[in-house]
Coordinates of C-alpha atoms in Angstrom, one line a residue:
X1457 CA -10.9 70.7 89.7
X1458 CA -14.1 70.5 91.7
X1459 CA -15.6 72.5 94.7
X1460 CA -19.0 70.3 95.5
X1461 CA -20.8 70.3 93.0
X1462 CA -19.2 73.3 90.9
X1463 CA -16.6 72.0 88.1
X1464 CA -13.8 74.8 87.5
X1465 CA -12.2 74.2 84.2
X1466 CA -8.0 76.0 83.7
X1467 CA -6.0 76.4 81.0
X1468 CA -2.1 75.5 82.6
X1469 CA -0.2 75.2 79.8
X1470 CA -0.1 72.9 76.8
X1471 CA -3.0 70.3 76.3
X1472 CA -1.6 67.0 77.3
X1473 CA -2.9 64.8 73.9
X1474 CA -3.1 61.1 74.2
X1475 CA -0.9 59.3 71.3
X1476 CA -1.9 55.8 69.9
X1477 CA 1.1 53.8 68.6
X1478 CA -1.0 50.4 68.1
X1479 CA -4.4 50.0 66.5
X1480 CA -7.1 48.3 68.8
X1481 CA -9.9 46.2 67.5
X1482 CA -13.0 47.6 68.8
X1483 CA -14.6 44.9 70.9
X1484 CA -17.7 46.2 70.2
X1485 CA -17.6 46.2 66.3
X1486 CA -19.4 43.9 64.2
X1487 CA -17.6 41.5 62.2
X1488 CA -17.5 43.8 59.2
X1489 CA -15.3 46.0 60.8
X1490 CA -12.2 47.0 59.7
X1491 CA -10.3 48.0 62.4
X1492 CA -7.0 46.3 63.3
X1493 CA -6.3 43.7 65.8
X1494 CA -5.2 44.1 69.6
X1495 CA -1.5 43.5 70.2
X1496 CA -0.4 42.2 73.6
X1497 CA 1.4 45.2 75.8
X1498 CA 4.9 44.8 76.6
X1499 CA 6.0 47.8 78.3
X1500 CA 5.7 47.1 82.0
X1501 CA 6.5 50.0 84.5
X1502 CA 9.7 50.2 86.0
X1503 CA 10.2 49.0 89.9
X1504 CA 11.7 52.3 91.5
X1505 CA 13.1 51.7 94.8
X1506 CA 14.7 53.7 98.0
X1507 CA 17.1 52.3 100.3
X1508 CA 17.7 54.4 103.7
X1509 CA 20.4 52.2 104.5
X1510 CA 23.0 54.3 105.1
X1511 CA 21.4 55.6 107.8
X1512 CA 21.2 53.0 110.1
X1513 CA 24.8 51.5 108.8
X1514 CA 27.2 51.2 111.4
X1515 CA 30.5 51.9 111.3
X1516 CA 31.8 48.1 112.2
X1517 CA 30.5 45.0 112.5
X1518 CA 29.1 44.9 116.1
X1519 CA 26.8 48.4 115.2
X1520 CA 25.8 47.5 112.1
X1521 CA 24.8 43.5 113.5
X1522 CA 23.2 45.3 116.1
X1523 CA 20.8 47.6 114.7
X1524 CA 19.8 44.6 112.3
X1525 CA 18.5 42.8 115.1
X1526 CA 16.6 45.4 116.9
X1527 CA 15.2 45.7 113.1
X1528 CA 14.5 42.2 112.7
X1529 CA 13.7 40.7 116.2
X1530 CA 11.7 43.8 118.2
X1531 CA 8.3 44.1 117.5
X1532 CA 6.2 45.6 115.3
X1533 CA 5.7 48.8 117.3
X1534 CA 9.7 49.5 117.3
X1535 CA 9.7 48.6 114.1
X1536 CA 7.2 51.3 113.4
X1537 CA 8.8 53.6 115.4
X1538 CA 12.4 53.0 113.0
X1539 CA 10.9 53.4 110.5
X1540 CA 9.2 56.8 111.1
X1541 CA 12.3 58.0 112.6
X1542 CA 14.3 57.1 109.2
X1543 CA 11.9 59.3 107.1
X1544 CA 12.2 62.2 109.2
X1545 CA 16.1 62.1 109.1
X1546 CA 15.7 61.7 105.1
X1547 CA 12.3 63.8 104.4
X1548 CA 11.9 66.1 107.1
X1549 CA 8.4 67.2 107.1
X1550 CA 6.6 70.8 107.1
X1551 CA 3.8 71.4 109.2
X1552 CA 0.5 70.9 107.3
X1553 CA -1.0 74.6 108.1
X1554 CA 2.5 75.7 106.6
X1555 CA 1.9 73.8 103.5
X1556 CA -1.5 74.7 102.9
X1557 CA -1.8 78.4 103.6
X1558 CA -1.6 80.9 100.2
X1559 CA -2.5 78.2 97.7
X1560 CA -4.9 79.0 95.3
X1561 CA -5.8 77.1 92.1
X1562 CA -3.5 77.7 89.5
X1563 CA -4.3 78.8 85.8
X1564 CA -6.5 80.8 84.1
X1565 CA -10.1 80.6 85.1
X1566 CA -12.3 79.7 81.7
X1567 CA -15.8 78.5 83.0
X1568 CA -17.5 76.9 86.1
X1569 CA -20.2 74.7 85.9
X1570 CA -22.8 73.5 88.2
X1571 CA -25.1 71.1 86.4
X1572 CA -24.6 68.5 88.7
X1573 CA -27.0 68.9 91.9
X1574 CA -25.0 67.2 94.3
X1575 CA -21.0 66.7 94.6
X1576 CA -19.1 65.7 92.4
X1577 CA -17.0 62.2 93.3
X1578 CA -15.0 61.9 90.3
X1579 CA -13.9 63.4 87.1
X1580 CA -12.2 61.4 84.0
X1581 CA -10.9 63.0 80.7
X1582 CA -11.6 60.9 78.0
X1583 CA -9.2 63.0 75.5
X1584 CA -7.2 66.1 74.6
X1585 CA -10.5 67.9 74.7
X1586 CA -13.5 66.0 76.6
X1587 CA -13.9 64.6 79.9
X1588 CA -16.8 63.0 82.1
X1589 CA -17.9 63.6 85.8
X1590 CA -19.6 62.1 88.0
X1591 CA -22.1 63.2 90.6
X1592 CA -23.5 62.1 94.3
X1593 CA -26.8 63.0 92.2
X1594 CA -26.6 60.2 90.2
X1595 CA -25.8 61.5 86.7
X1596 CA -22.4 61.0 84.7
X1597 CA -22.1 64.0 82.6
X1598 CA -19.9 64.8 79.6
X1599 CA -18.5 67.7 78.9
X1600 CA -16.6 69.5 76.1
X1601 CA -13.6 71.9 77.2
X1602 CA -13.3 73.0 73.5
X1603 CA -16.5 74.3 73.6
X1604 CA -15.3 76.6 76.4
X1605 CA -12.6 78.6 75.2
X1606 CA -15.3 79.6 71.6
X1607 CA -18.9 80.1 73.8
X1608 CA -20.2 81.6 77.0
X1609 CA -22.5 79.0 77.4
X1610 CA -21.0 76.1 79.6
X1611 CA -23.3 72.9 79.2
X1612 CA -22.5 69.7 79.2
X1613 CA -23.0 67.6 75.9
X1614 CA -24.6 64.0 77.0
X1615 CA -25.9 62.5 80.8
X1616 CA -26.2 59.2 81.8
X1617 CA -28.6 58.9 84.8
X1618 CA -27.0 55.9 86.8
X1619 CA -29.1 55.8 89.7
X1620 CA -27.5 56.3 93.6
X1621 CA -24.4 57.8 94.1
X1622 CA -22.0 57.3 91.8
X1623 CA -18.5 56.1 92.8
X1624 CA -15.9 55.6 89.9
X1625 CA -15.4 56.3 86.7
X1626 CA -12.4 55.0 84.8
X1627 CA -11.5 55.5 80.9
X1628 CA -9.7 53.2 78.4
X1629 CA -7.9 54.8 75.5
X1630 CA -7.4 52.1 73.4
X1631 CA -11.0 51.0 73.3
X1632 CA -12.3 54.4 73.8
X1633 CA -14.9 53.2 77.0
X1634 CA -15.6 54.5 80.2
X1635 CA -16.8 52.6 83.1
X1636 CA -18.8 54.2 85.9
X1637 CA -20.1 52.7 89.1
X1638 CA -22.5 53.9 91.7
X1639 CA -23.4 52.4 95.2
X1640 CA -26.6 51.1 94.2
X1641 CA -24.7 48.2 93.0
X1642 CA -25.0 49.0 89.3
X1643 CA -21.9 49.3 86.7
X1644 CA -22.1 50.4 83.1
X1645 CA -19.7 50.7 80.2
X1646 CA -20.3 53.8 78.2
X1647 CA -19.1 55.6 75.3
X1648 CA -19.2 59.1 73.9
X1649 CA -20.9 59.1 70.4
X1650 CA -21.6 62.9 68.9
X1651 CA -24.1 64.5 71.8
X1652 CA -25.0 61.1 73.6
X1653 CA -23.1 58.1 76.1
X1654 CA -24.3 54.8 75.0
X1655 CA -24.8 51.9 77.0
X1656 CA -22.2 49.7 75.8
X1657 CA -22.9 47.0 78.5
X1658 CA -24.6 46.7 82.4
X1659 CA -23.9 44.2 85.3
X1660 CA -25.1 44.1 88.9
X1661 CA -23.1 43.2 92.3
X1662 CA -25.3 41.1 94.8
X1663 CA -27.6 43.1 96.9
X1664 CA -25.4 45.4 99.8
X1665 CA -22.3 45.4 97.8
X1666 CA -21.0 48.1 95.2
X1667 CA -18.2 48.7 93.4
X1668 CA -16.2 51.4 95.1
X1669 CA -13.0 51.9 92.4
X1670 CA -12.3 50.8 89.0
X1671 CA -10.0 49.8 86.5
X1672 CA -8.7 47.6 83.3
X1673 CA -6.6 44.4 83.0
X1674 CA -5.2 42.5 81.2
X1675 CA -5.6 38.6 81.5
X1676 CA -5.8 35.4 79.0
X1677 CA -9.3 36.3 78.0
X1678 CA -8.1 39.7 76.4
X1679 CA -9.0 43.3 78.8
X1680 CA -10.9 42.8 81.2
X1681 CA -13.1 45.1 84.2
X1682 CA -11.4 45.5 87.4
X1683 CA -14.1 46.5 90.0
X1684 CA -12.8 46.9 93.5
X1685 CA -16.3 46.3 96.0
X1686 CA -17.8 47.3 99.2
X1687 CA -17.3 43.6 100.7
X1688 CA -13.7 43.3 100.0
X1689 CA -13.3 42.0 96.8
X1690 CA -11.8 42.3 93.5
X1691 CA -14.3 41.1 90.7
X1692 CA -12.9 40.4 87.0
X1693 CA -15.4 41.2 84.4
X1694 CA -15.3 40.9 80.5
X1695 CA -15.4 44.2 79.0
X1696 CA -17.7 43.1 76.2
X1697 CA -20.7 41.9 78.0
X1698 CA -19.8 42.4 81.9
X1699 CA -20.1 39.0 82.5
X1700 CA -18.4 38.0 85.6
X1701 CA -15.0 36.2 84.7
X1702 CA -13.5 35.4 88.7
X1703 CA -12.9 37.3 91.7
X1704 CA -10.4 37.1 94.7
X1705 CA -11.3 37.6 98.0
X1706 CA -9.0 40.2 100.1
X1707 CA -8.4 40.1 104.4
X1708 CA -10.9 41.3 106.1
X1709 CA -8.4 42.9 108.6
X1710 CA -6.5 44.8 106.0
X1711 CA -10.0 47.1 106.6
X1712 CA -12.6 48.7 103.7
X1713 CA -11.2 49.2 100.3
X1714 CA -10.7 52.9 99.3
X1715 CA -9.4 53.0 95.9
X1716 CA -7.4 51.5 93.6
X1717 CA -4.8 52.1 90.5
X1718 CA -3.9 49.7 87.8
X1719 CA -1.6 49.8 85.1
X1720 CA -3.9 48.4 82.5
X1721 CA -2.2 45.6 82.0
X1722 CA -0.8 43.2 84.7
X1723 CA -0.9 44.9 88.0
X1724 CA -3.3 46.8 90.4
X1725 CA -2.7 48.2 94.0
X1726 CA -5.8 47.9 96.5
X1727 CA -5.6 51.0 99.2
X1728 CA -7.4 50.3 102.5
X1729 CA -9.2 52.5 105.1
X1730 CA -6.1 50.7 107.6
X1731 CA -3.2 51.9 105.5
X1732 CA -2.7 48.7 103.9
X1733 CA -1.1 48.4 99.9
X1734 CA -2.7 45.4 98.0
X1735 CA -1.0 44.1 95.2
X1736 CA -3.4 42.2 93.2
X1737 CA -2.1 40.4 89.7
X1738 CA -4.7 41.0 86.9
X1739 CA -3.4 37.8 84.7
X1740 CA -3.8 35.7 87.1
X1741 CA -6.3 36.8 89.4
X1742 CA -3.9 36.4 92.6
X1743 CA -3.0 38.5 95.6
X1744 CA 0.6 39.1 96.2
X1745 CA 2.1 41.2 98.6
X1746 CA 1.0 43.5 100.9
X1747 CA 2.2 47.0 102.4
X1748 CA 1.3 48.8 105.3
X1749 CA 1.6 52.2 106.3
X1750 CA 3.6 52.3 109.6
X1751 CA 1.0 55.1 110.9
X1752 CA -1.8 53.1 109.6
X1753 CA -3.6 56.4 108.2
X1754 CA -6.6 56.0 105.9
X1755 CA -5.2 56.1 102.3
X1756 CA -8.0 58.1 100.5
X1757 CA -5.9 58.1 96.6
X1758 CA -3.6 55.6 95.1

């Protein structure tokens, strides 16, 4: 967890260890290399979905045909309102002060650090034992928890000076790569190698634009870079060289784009500063659907 710019590292429980059923051929790698080739992934996350029918279910025809069209043919603010009403009856909601007061971070405290000189906007764990932060300062940092638990003396291992702010960072397990953005525009691909982060590969979004969140894909070309920017867009880049591959243009009116998730493979959801849900397909480069919050509240994680 972070508090500014100090990095508090707990022990919770068991170390969560990532397992690898399928060799990956190392994009990276010269054609000597031995490692195996990429197989295509075929596990897709399961649609989960709740119905609050029942709710609004009459008991006979004439209720039940008439709460559909109040549903269907009212506008959007009674629609809202409906809808809001329907998750209080099913999710009744605590106040917030309620909810907040008495917590306190969990675990046992093993080190702080404060290397970074300005916040830190985002923290990625690589593996079982090291993970990478980055800082308003400019600097992605990588750090060994191992080293922790055996030594008083809490440094980190490797820094990358980026330049600006930076925004994202997002790892891949199977090529064993982190991305990192900042808002001066600037997006590297970097990977831990004994007490250093290489430079694996660089690119640059047009002048006044910057990646704000990232992710993988997975598309014809093989994985590709997922870079949600400043000016609405999604851009597609090849993970090899950064070489820009497509990108789709989002509405304007959904607002500014706050972050993003993707499943490394076929789907990513856009979150907006207007509540809005983007799903974007990463095979095919298109926008499907879209959500939006009935309160229309910032989303600030997806």
């Amino acid at each position: 967890m972070t508090l500014g710019r100090i990095i508090q590292l707990r022990e919770i429980g068991a170390a969560l260890k990532t397992v690898f059923l399928t060799p990956v051929k190392d994009p990276w790698a010269g054609p000597g290399s031995s490692t195996a080739k990429a197989s295509d992934d075929a596990d897709t996350a399961d649609d989960n979905a709740t119905v609050l029918a029942d709710k609004w279910q009459g008991e006979g025809p004439e209720p039940a045909d008439k709460w559909q069209g109040v549903v269907q043919e009212t506008d959007r603010a009674m629609g809202a309102f409906l809808h809001k009403k329907a998750l209080e009856l099913e999710f009744p909601a605590q106040p917030r002060r309620q909810r907040l007061d008495g917590w306190r971070p969990q675990g046992t405290l093993l080190a702080e650090v404060s290397e970074h000189n300005d916040a830190v906007t985002c923290v990625v764990a690589t593996n079982s034992a090291l993970f990478m932060t980055g800082s308003e300062d400019g600097t992605v940092r990588l750090f060994d928890a191992g080293v922790f638990r055996k030594s008083a003396v809490c440094r980190s291992r490797a820094t990358h000076f980026q330049g600006g702010r930076v925004t994202s960072l997002a790892y891949h397990s199977a090529l064993n790569c982190t991305a990192s953005s900042s808002d001066n525009g600037s997006i590297c691909v970097l990977r831990a190698e004994s007490n250093e982060l290489r430079v694996l590969a660089t690119a640059t979004l047009p002048k006044g634009e910057h990646a704000v969140a990232l992710g993988y894909g997975k598309g014809p070309r093989g994985v590709s870079l997922v870079a949600c920017t400043s000016r609405s867009r999604v851009v597609f880049y090849g993970i090899v060289d950064l070489a820009e591959q497509e990108s789709v243009e989002l509405d304007p009116s959904l607002g500014l784009v706050t972050s993003m998730a993707s499943d490394g493979a076929a789907l990513a959801v856009v979150g907006t500063s207007k509540g809005c849900l983007q799903l974007i397909d990463t095979r095919f480069r298109l926008a499907l659907r879209q959500y939006r919050h009935f309160m229309s509240h910032y989303i600030s994680t997806v």
